[in-house]
């Protein structure tokens, strides 16, 4: 059982880190002490006041403030003790960032919000205009959030005492990682998506997060009715009102969607920005560029000179994984028209699009080729979005950096899993190196840039270029990259419990789709073959029908609400008030323990929940479990061997997974239990697959000899991003190898802030940090990088140089 560190003098810090502790930062501890003292004073004052009020609302206030005091009493020493070991896991003294800091920062933010709400209650509780029920619900919501954060702090404490020194990730495949997955399945998450949505982020971004969450739950309600397109958007517009006025309903629906809907839903939702209407609006609001060409490069092999000996060449073959040879899609953006960008050779690669690709209205001057070229790989969890979704900030980049940008539209999972995207991005990179003169650049400096999944591809493409022996990029700018695509527990990944853009269940679906495992369903062929224009045309006929039905539904809901106004208790009977009441909470904690056991596998039911079961009962239920779980479960990297083991009866080949140390849930201190989900448990089976350990999929696991071939790397991470530890650990590993690496961490912004760069000043400033890192790559002096050949890769080397004359740009590339 995990001990509460608040009751132990000189806790785990003294046991493991006493010999390396520097002088503690009293300012941080004093700030926490003062904060909790203020919280205790406010809660005591409010409790004393509402004890004089015998109403039901007053009892709820007392119950909520009492539980807040209990949680604060445990969290204060926890925060103080974590503050003593923060520095051990930082990248360096100038970059104080790691998952432990982030988790405690979220706790601090939640406490500060409770202080703010408590002060408001104390100042206005005697007013006749004081909305007691509304404010009580607010306090209860943040109390629920603090309860779950306390549970995460216990898990972070266990990670700290179990992991090796300085390591943020749990090294074993199961153990704590498996425990976290199971706790995530059962823990209540709706409180973080209702009234408390985005409380940890900067205030300027919270309205947009609320808009996204409302759109998501409305989209999810109508997704199965219309598949995609305008039909869903029209229906969602009229059903979104109830989620605006009832945050608790929005939170519970958000939790249900993240746990139950498959990856195809997320593909459709994230691709909303690809529709012609939204894309046109974004294009109007963004920087205007002269060149915006969609390119389709045919799958033809070509030669590239070796970096070590330009007289030798290597053959670059087209991508063939999963679907065979196919054209690679790209997009060329340039703020001004440069030499080569209007050539007939480049125009031969153009693909037909609905908008004008080249602005000729002010074509009065053709600028010379730029000395630099930026190659971009977009994010989207490997399953969604294209270069059009990232056009707004890319247009700003091509203007501010004064260089052309080539953005690659690689094939997406689950239709094209690993390594198809890597093959296409590497092919596009090599093609750009060979044909940079067509893209408006001399190719003297080539930089790779990408965010999230695109950051992963930037790193792996550079690794593959080094393995092939061709020219590697001069540098990489990776924004919040995923470097470990494996279900491994870390303190920053605990934030997936509350992150509205990157919940753990959604993350697992995307990574499983990219790995090509987990039984991901694909869309119907009829809908999969439809383009965006086709979806618009198909759904236009349904628009008026949806408007009529939506208006009718809205009218009925208004009439129903009008009838319910006669009974105020019925109107305010929201999900949160019911869930947070004392009686319901007690009943939930009593009943959900058995439900938790029922969702942790049939062998656990036999061992822990029902020891009196006869051996015949599992055999009768086993066929149903094996089939149903493959259809509805959210799995972490299923493989055939593990599927076969799970189908075997207990005692046949899976005895090692029945140990109580690896399969029991995290034991919390006596008297404390986190809130459990009322939306059903996400059946996330923790299993591993060798493919996720491939270094070209998880570069953090790559051997040293492969990482030594990487170019200069600039990483921009988010302090509150669940993927923060991926960036910190990868940067630390490159630094230990002597590689040039720089880590910049932006505060108070969510994962994917580049796609929100046009919405607030904070995200715009963070996007400016990415621009500065790209400028550092361009301004850096050339440093020789050792070219290493990986033994597992086969290369075709032509000993005789090509007899065809090379252009000056090609000579520069070979040099």
XYZ file of C-alpha atoms in Angstrom, residues 11 71 87 171 209 340 374 460 502 547 799:
11
model
C 9.868 10.949 3.257
C -7.219 16.991 0.207
C 15.940 19.710 -10.522
C 11.380 1.104 -17.800
C -11.018 24.997 -25.709
C 11.849 27.773 -60.721
C 11.998 24.411 -45.044
C 13.091 9.537 -37.989
C -4.963 14.560 -25.769
C -31.978 22.467 -40.572
C 30.032 2.987 -58.131
